[in-house]
Structure formats: C-alpha cells, structure tokens
Amino acid sequence: MTRVAIFVSGGGSNMVKLVESMTGDHPGRACVVLSNQPDAGGLKKAADMGVPTLAVDHRPFGKDRQSFEDALQTALVPFEPDMICLAGFMRVLTAGFVSPWQGRMLNIHPSLLPKYKGLHTHARALEAGDGEAGCTVHEVTSALDDGPILGQARVTVAPDDTPDTLAARVLGMEHQLYPLVLRRFIEGKRDTVFLP
C-alpha cells in the first residue's frame, strides 16, 4: 500500500476528493494531511475523515525557507509517506525539499500548462481571450509549475465568464482529474491522460 501525504493551505477540496478515492482496491492511502496554515479548513475536513493532520506554520520562519522545509521533512518522518500530493499548497518549495521526493511528488495547477504558471491563472486566460481553460496534474520539479505532465482536463470558456465562474468550473474538473491521475501514478502509469 502506497502511503500518501497531502499538503494543503486552504479548504482542501482536492484533498477531500483524493482521500475519498483511496478506498477499496485503491493501491494508496492517505497517511497524513499537512498544512502551513494551522487554521486551514482542510485540516478539520481531514480529521473528520479519520486522516491524521499536522500543521507546520511557515510564518515563524520568516524568509528562512530552508528551516521551514527542514521542519516539514522532520514532521513527515513519523508518518512514513511514500509520496506527496500538493493540493492547493501555497508555498513554493525549493530544490532542497523537492529533490529527495523527485518522481514521488504530484501537484495540481489550475491552467493548461505550460500556459499560465504561477497565480491568477483564470484572469490571465480570460485576458488572453482563450477559448478553453483547464487544469494540469504534473510531477513536481524544482522549477515552478514544471515537470512531466500526467493529466489535463479542459473546459470551454464562456463569453460571460469571470475569473470566479471559470475557476468554479475548472475546480469541478480538478476533482475528477487528480484522483484519476493519482491512482494511475501509483500503478506505475506515466502516460498523459486527458479529460473529458
């Protein structure tokens, strides 16, 4: 059984879908949900689902990213994760953290990578006049929102879309795509899958 640590910073809706998917004959199980925000809503949701939770507040570390990441690594040790899923974790992780997890860390990003790395993806897609938007699950590398693409889901941009309405539709696809890609990844499948 593959032990999966899930990192969140907010409400954790993608985390919930991942945990819900890891039942029955699924080859993975959530071993811990970790947040850099002690009051993140995702921690309560995880606890309510019976998943151990952990908070490592980034704020006391200030600009000392290495010490924060060392604290993350140390906090993970008792849970013995085999891999990490970033699910709305709003901290950029450095190569020092990512390298030991290379090939064992996934992220979901709300754009059709390589378009719109970073923040404000939906506003940027609308400003560019794109006809479609979507989300991407990829392996994490030390470069921001980079790494091999494992899955993408697309939505059509409506003429009256706002960043919020587009984000809501994309999030619905994220909830389908991430669990699908995670299972395939644990099963050793690395080819890219597309939805719908």
PDB file of C-alpha atoms in Angstrom:
ATOM      1  CA  MET A   1       0.000   0.000   0.000  1.00  0.00           C
ATOM      2  CA  THR A   2       1.409   3.398  -1.036  1.00  0.00           C
ATOM      3  CA  ARG A   3       1.314   5.932   1.797  1.00  0.00           C
ATOM      4  CA  VAL A   4       0.326   9.391   0.513  1.00  0.00           C
ATOM      5  CA  ALA A   5       0.941  12.679   2.340  1.00  0.00           C
ATOM      6  CA  ILE A   6      -1.298  15.516   1.128  1.00  0.00           C
ATOM      7  CA  PHE A   7      -0.275  19.176   1.560  1.00  0.00           C
ATOM      8  CA  VAL A   8      -2.962  21.890   1.714  1.00  0.00           C
ATOM      9  CA  SER A   9      -3.102  25.585   2.587  1.00  0.00           C
ATOM     10  CA  GLY A  10      -6.851  26.237   2.497  1.00  0.00           C
ATOM     11  CA  GLY A  11     -10.177  24.437   2.361  1.00  0.00           C
ATOM     12  CA  GLY A  12      -8.738  21.281   0.848  1.00  0.00           C
ATOM     13  CA  SER A  13     -11.458  20.344  -1.637  1.00  0.00           C
ATOM     14  CA  ASN A  14      -8.974  18.462  -3.840  1.00  0.00           C
ATOM     15  CA  MET A  15      -7.572  16.732  -0.752  1.00  0.00           C
ATOM     16  CA  VAL A  16     -11.076  15.555   0.151  1.00  0.00           C
ATOM     17  CA  LYS A  17     -11.530  14.027  -3.323  1.00  0.00           C
ATOM     18  CA  LEU A  18      -8.136  12.308  -3.101  1.00  0.00           C
ATOM     19  CA  VAL A  19      -8.888  10.842   0.341  1.00  0.00           C
ATOM     20  CA  GLU A  20     -12.364   9.740  -0.748  1.00  0.00           C
ATOM     21  CA  SER A  21     -10.868   7.983  -3.781  1.00  0.00           C
ATOM     22  CA  MET A  22      -8.320   5.989  -1.747  1.00  0.00           C
ATOM     23  CA  THR A  23     -10.642   3.236  -0.563  1.00  0.00           C
ATOM     24  CA  GLY A  24     -11.431  -0.345  -1.528  1.00  0.00           C
ATOM     25  CA  ASP A  25      -8.955  -1.775  -4.031  1.00  0.00           C
ATOM     26  CA  HIS A  26      -7.137   1.548  -4.462  1.00  0.00           C
ATOM     27  CA  PRO A  27      -3.366   0.978  -4.095  1.00  0.00           C
ATOM     28  CA  GLY A  28      -2.870   4.133  -1.990  1.00  0.00           C
ATOM     29  CA  ARG A  29      -3.987   5.505   1.366  1.00  0.00           C
ATOM     30  CA  ALA A  30      -3.670   8.979   2.877  1.00  0.00           C
ATOM     31  CA  CYS A  31      -1.239   8.771   5.807  1.00  0.00           C
ATOM     32  CA  VAL A  32      -1.319  12.463   6.797  1.00  0.00           C
ATOM     33  CA  VAL A  33      -2.690  15.837   5.692  1.00  0.00           C
ATOM     34  CA  LEU A  34      -0.232  18.657   6.366  1.00  0.00           C
ATOM     35  CA  SER A  35      -0.795  22.416   6.167  1.00  0.00           C
ATOM     36  CA  ASN A  36       1.358  25.502   6.516  1.00  0.00           C
ATOM     37  CA  GLN A  37      -1.754  27.250   7.905  1.00  0.00           C
ATOM     38  CA  PRO A  38      -2.762  25.935  11.363  1.00  0.00           C
ATOM     39  CA  ASP A  39      -6.350  27.157  10.824  1.00  0.00           C
ATOM     40  CA  ALA A  40      -6.730  25.713   7.303  1.00  0.00           C
ATOM     41  CA  GLY A  41     -10.208  24.320   6.764  1.00  0.00           C
ATOM     42  CA  GLY A  42      -8.684  21.279   5.080  1.00  0.00           C
ATOM     43  CA  LEU A  43      -7.208  20.087   8.387  1.00  0.00           C
ATOM     44  CA  LYS A  44     -10.638  19.799  10.004  1.00  0.00           C
ATOM     45  CA  LYS A  45     -12.056  18.045   6.940  1.00  0.00           C
ATOM     46  CA  ALA A  46      -9.194  15.551   7.001  1.00  0.00           C
ATOM     47  CA  ALA A  47      -9.618  14.922  10.729  1.00  0.00           C
ATOM     48  CA  ASP A  48     -13.353  14.382  10.199  1.00  0.00           C
ATOM     49  CA  MET A  49     -12.436  11.697   7.633  1.00  0.00           C
ATOM     50  CA  GLY A  50     -10.124   9.997  10.109  1.00  0.00           C
ATOM     51  CA  VAL A  51      -6.858  11.103   8.495  1.00  0.00           C
ATOM     52  CA  PRO A  52      -4.022  12.289  10.792  1.00  0.00           C
ATOM     53  CA  THR A  53      -3.300  16.008  10.444  1.00  0.00           C
ATOM     54  CA  LEU A  54      -0.291  18.197  11.005  1.00  0.00           C
ATOM     55  CA  ALA A  55       0.403  21.932  10.847  1.00  0.00           C
ATOM     56  CA  VAL A  56       3.823  23.483  10.268  1.00  0.00           C
ATOM     57  CA  ASP A  57       3.227  27.235  10.311  1.00  0.00           C
ATOM     58  CA  HIS A  58       5.590  28.922   7.849  1.00  0.00           C
ATOM     59  CA  ARG A  59       5.305  32.360   9.450  1.00  0.00           C
ATOM     60  CA  PRO A  60       7.739  31.920  12.385  1.00  0.00           C
ATOM     61  CA  PHE A  61      10.435  31.014   9.846  1.00  0.00           C
ATOM     62  CA  GLY A  62      10.172  34.359   8.015  1.00  0.00           C
ATOM     63  CA  LYS A  63      12.295  34.232   4.857  1.00  0.00           C
ATOM     64  CA  ASP A  64      14.257  31.194   6.055  1.00  0.00           C
ATOM     65  CA  ARG A  65      12.811  28.683   3.603  1.00  0.00           C
ATOM     66  CA  GLN A  66      15.371  26.005   4.370  1.00  0.00           C
ATOM     67  CA  SER A  67      14.465  25.890   8.065  1.00  0.00           C
ATOM     68  CA  PHE A  68      10.755  25.740   7.196  1.00  0.00           C
ATOM     69  CA  GLU A  69      11.360  22.905   4.740  1.00  0.00           C
ATOM     70  CA  ASP A  70      13.571  21.089   7.261  1.00  0.00           C
ATOM     71  CA  ALA A  71      10.658  21.319   9.707  1.00  0.00           C
ATOM     72  CA  LEU A  72       8.323  19.876   7.048  1.00  0.00           C
ATOM     73  CA  GLN A  73      10.660  16.933   6.424  1.00  0.00           C
ATOM     74  CA  THR A  74      11.068  16.256  10.134  1.00  0.00           C
ATOM     75  CA  ALA A  75       7.312  16.435  10.733  1.00  0.00           C
ATOM     76  CA  LEU A  76       6.681  13.887   7.959  1.00  0.00           C
ATOM     77  CA  VAL A  77       9.085  11.241   9.296  1.00  0.00           C
ATOM     78  CA  PRO A  78       6.707   9.531  11.782  1.00  0.00           C
ATOM     79  CA  PHE A  79       4.055   9.119   9.063  1.00  0.00           C
ATOM     80  CA  GLU A  80       6.445   7.347   6.643  1.00  0.00           C
ATOM     81  CA  PRO A  81       4.930   8.692   3.401  1.00  0.00           C
ATOM     82  CA  ASP A  82       5.947   7.113   0.108  1.00  0.00           C
ATOM     83  CA  MET A  83       4.850  10.151  -1.896  1.00  0.00           C
ATOM     84  CA  ILE A  84       3.397  13.658  -1.581  1.00  0.00           C
ATOM     85  CA  CYS A  85       0.397  15.243  -3.306  1.00  0.00           C
ATOM     86  CA  LEU A  86       0.280  19.037  -3.280  1.00  0.00           C
ATOM     87  CA  ALA A  87      -3.380  20.061  -3.236  1.00  0.00           C
ATOM     88  CA  GLY A  88      -3.572  23.834  -3.018  1.00  0.00           C
ATOM     89  CA  PHE A  89      -0.339  24.174  -1.043  1.00  0.00           C
ATOM     90  CA  MET A  90       0.527  27.834  -1.464  1.00  0.00           C
ATOM     91  CA  ARG A  91       4.227  27.738  -0.661  1.00  0.00           C
ATOM     92  CA  VAL A  92       6.929  27.422  -3.307  1.00  0.00           C
ATOM     93  CA  LEU A  93       9.171  24.500  -2.360  1.00  0.00           C
ATOM     94  CA  THR A  94      12.880  24.753  -3.120  1.00  0.00           C
ATOM     95  CA  ALA A  95      15.104  22.181  -4.772  1.00  0.00           C
ATOM     96  CA  GLY A  96      16.367  21.225  -1.314  1.00  0.00           C
ATOM     97  CA  PHE A  97      12.920  19.875  -0.417  1.00  0.00           C
ATOM     98  CA  VAL A  98      11.858  18.663  -3.843  1.00  0.00           C
ATOM     99  CA  SER A  99      14.993  16.712  -4.818  1.00  0.00           C
ATOM    100  CA  PRO A 100      14.601  13.854  -2.295  1.00  0.00           C
ATOM    101  CA  TRP A 101      10.972  13.480  -3.432  1.00  0.00           C
ATOM    102  CA  GLN A 102      11.721  13.711  -7.174  1.00  0.00           C
ATOM    103  CA  GLY A 103       9.459  11.293  -9.012  1.00  0.00           C
ATOM    104  CA  ARG A 104       7.284  10.909  -5.897  1.00  0.00           C
ATOM    105  CA  MET A 105       5.536  14.287  -5.702  1.00  0.00           C
ATOM    106  CA  LEU A 106       2.485  15.461  -7.652  1.00  0.00           C
ATOM    107  CA  ASN A 107       0.801  18.856  -7.954  1.00  0.00           C
ATOM    108  CA  ILE A 108      -2.419  20.117  -9.484  1.00  0.00           C
ATOM    109  CA  HIS A 109      -2.349  23.507 -11.188  1.00  0.00           C
ATOM    110  CA  PRO A 110      -5.391  25.453 -12.464  1.00  0.00           C
ATOM    111  CA  SER A 111      -4.244  26.041 -16.038  1.00  0.00           C
ATOM    112  CA  LEU A 112      -3.332  24.077 -19.139  1.00  0.00           C
ATOM    113  CA  LEU A 113       0.408  24.019 -18.520  1.00  0.00           C
ATOM    114  CA  PRO A 114       2.789  25.173 -19.844  1.00  0.00           C
ATOM    115  CA  LYS A 115       0.410  28.167 -20.053  1.00  0.00           C
ATOM    116  CA  TYR A 116       0.000  30.412 -17.013  1.00  0.00           C
ATOM    117  CA  LYS A 117       2.423  29.154 -14.418  1.00  0.00           C
ATOM    118  CA  GLY A 118       2.051  30.841 -11.042  1.00  0.00           C
ATOM    119  CA  LEU A 119      -1.004  32.738  -9.796  1.00  0.00           C
ATOM    120  CA  HIS A 120      -4.163  34.365 -11.256  1.00  0.00           C
ATOM    121  CA  THR A 121      -4.434  31.733 -13.974  1.00  0.00           C
ATOM    122  CA  HIS A 122      -8.124  32.224 -14.746  1.00  0.00           C
ATOM    123  CA  ALA A 123      -7.868  36.013 -15.079  1.00  0.00           C
ATOM    124  CA  ARG A 124      -4.857  35.576 -17.341  1.00  0.00           C
ATOM    125  CA  ALA A 125      -6.703  33.070 -19.553  1.00  0.00           C
ATOM    126  CA  LEU A 126      -9.637  35.485 -19.892  1.00  0.00           C
ATOM    127  CA  GLU A 127      -7.369  38.451 -20.614  1.00  0.00           C
ATOM    128  CA  ALA A 128      -5.686  36.451 -23.365  1.00  0.00           C
ATOM    129  CA  GLY A 129      -9.049  35.649 -24.955  1.00  0.00           C
ATOM    130  CA  ASP A 130      -8.504  31.886 -24.667  1.00  0.00           C
ATOM    131  CA  GLY A 131     -11.344  29.682 -25.875  1.00  0.00           C
ATOM    132  CA  GLU A 132     -10.575  26.997 -23.329  1.00  0.00           C
ATOM    133  CA  ALA A 133      -9.036  26.708 -19.908  1.00  0.00           C
ATOM    134  CA  GLY A 134      -8.457  23.827 -17.551  1.00  0.00           C
ATOM    135  CA  CYS A 135      -6.137  22.144 -15.090  1.00  0.00           C
ATOM    136  CA  THR A 136      -2.997  20.026 -15.102  1.00  0.00           C
ATOM    137  CA  VAL A 137      -1.576  17.349 -12.808  1.00  0.00           C
ATOM    138  CA  HIS A 138       2.185  17.134 -13.087  1.00  0.00           C
ATOM    139  CA  GLU A 139       5.208  15.735 -11.342  1.00  0.00           C
ATOM    140  CA  VAL A 140       6.897  18.357  -9.185  1.00  0.00           C
ATOM    141  CA  THR A 141      10.392  19.527 -10.040  1.00  0.00           C
ATOM    142  CA  SER A 142      12.428  22.363  -8.567  1.00  0.00           C
ATOM    143  CA  ALA A 143      11.103  24.671 -11.326  1.00  0.00           C
ATOM    144  CA  LEU A 144       7.744  26.326 -10.587  1.00  0.00           C
ATOM    145  CA  ASP A 145       4.732  24.537 -12.135  1.00  0.00           C
ATOM    146  CA  ASP A 146       7.030  22.487 -14.322  1.00  0.00           C
ATOM    147  CA  GLY A 147       7.745  18.770 -14.588  1.00  0.00           C
ATOM    148  CA  PRO A 148       6.224  15.958 -16.650  1.00  0.00           C
ATOM    149  CA  ILE A 149       2.507  16.416 -17.348  1.00  0.00           C
ATOM    150  CA  LEU A 150       0.474  13.391 -16.228  1.00  0.00           C
ATOM    151  CA  GLY A 151      -3.055  14.641 -16.915  1.00  0.00           C
ATOM    152  CA  GLN A 152      -5.080  17.564 -18.201  1.00  0.00           C
ATOM    153  CA  ALA A 153      -8.760  18.455 -18.177  1.00  0.00           C
ATOM    154  CA  ARG A 154     -10.281  21.181 -20.351  1.00  0.00           C
ATOM    155  CA  VAL A 155     -13.310  23.416 -20.032  1.00  0.00           C
ATOM    156  CA  THR A 156     -14.751  25.787 -22.621  1.00  0.00           C
ATOM    157  CA  VAL A 157     -14.538  29.465 -21.745  1.00  0.00           C
ATOM    158  CA  ALA A 158     -17.977  31.104 -21.916  1.00  0.00           C
ATOM    159  CA  PRO A 159     -18.353  34.643 -23.320  1.00  0.00           C
ATOM    160  CA  ASP A 160     -19.661  35.924 -19.967  1.00  0.00           C
ATOM    161  CA  ASP A 161     -17.118  34.118 -17.777  1.00  0.00           C
ATOM    162  CA  THR A 162     -15.436  35.904 -14.889  1.00  0.00           C
ATOM    163  CA  PRO A 163     -12.334  34.554 -13.148  1.00  0.00           C
ATOM    164  CA  ASP A 164     -14.622  33.215 -10.397  1.00  0.00           C
ATOM    165  CA  THR A 165     -17.093  31.419 -12.671  1.00  0.00           C
ATOM    166  CA  LEU A 166     -14.269  29.935 -14.704  1.00  0.00           C
ATOM    167  CA  ALA A 167     -12.447  28.867 -11.544  1.00  0.00           C
ATOM    168  CA  ALA A 168     -15.545  27.067 -10.284  1.00  0.00           C
ATOM    169  CA  ARG A 169     -15.879  25.009 -13.481  1.00  0.00           C
ATOM    170  CA  VAL A 170     -12.180  24.216 -13.583  1.00  0.00           C
ATOM    171  CA  LEU A 171     -12.302  23.111  -9.931  1.00  0.00           C
ATOM    172  CA  GLY A 172     -15.010  20.604 -10.826  1.00  0.00           C
ATOM    173  CA  MET A 173     -12.625  19.085 -13.370  1.00  0.00           C
ATOM    174  CA  GLU A 174      -9.749  19.140 -10.866  1.00  0.00           C
ATOM    175  CA  HIS A 175     -11.866  16.969  -8.572  1.00  0.00           C
ATOM    176  CA  GLN A 176     -12.176  14.366 -11.345  1.00  0.00           C
ATOM    177  CA  LEU A 177      -8.651  14.575 -12.735  1.00  0.00           C
ATOM    178  CA  TYR A 178      -6.473  14.453  -9.627  1.00  0.00           C
ATOM    179  CA  PRO A 179      -7.863  11.187  -8.164  1.00  0.00           C
ATOM    180  CA  LEU A 180      -7.654   9.559 -11.606  1.00  0.00           C
ATOM    181  CA  VAL A 181      -4.035  10.577 -12.121  1.00  0.00           C
ATOM    182  CA  LEU A 182      -3.015   9.637  -8.576  1.00  0.00           C
ATOM    183  CA  ARG A 183      -4.299   6.093  -8.971  1.00  0.00           C
ATOM    184  CA  ARG A 184      -2.631   5.702 -12.353  1.00  0.00           C
ATOM    185  CA  PHE A 185       0.619   7.114 -10.938  1.00  0.00           C
ATOM    186  CA  ILE A 186       0.689   4.658  -8.031  1.00  0.00           C
ATOM    187  CA  GLU A 187       0.001   1.857 -10.516  1.00  0.00           C
ATOM    188  CA  GLY A 188       3.110   2.925 -12.444  1.00  0.00           C
ATOM    189  CA  LYS A 189       1.369   4.627 -15.391  1.00  0.00           C
ATOM    190  CA  ARG A 190       3.187   7.761 -16.526  1.00  0.00           C
ATOM    191  CA  ASP A 191       1.483   8.472 -19.866  1.00  0.00           C
ATOM    192  CA  THR A 192      -0.646  11.620 -20.027  1.00  0.00           C
ATOM    193  CA  VAL A 193      -4.406  11.209 -19.575  1.00  0.00           C
ATOM    194  CA  PHE A 194      -6.913  13.788 -20.855  1.00  0.00           C
ATOM    195  CA  LEU A 195     -10.450  14.674 -19.696  1.00  0.00           C
ATOM    196  CA  PRO A 196     -13.089  14.903 -20.879  1.00  0.00           C
TER     197      PRO A 196
END
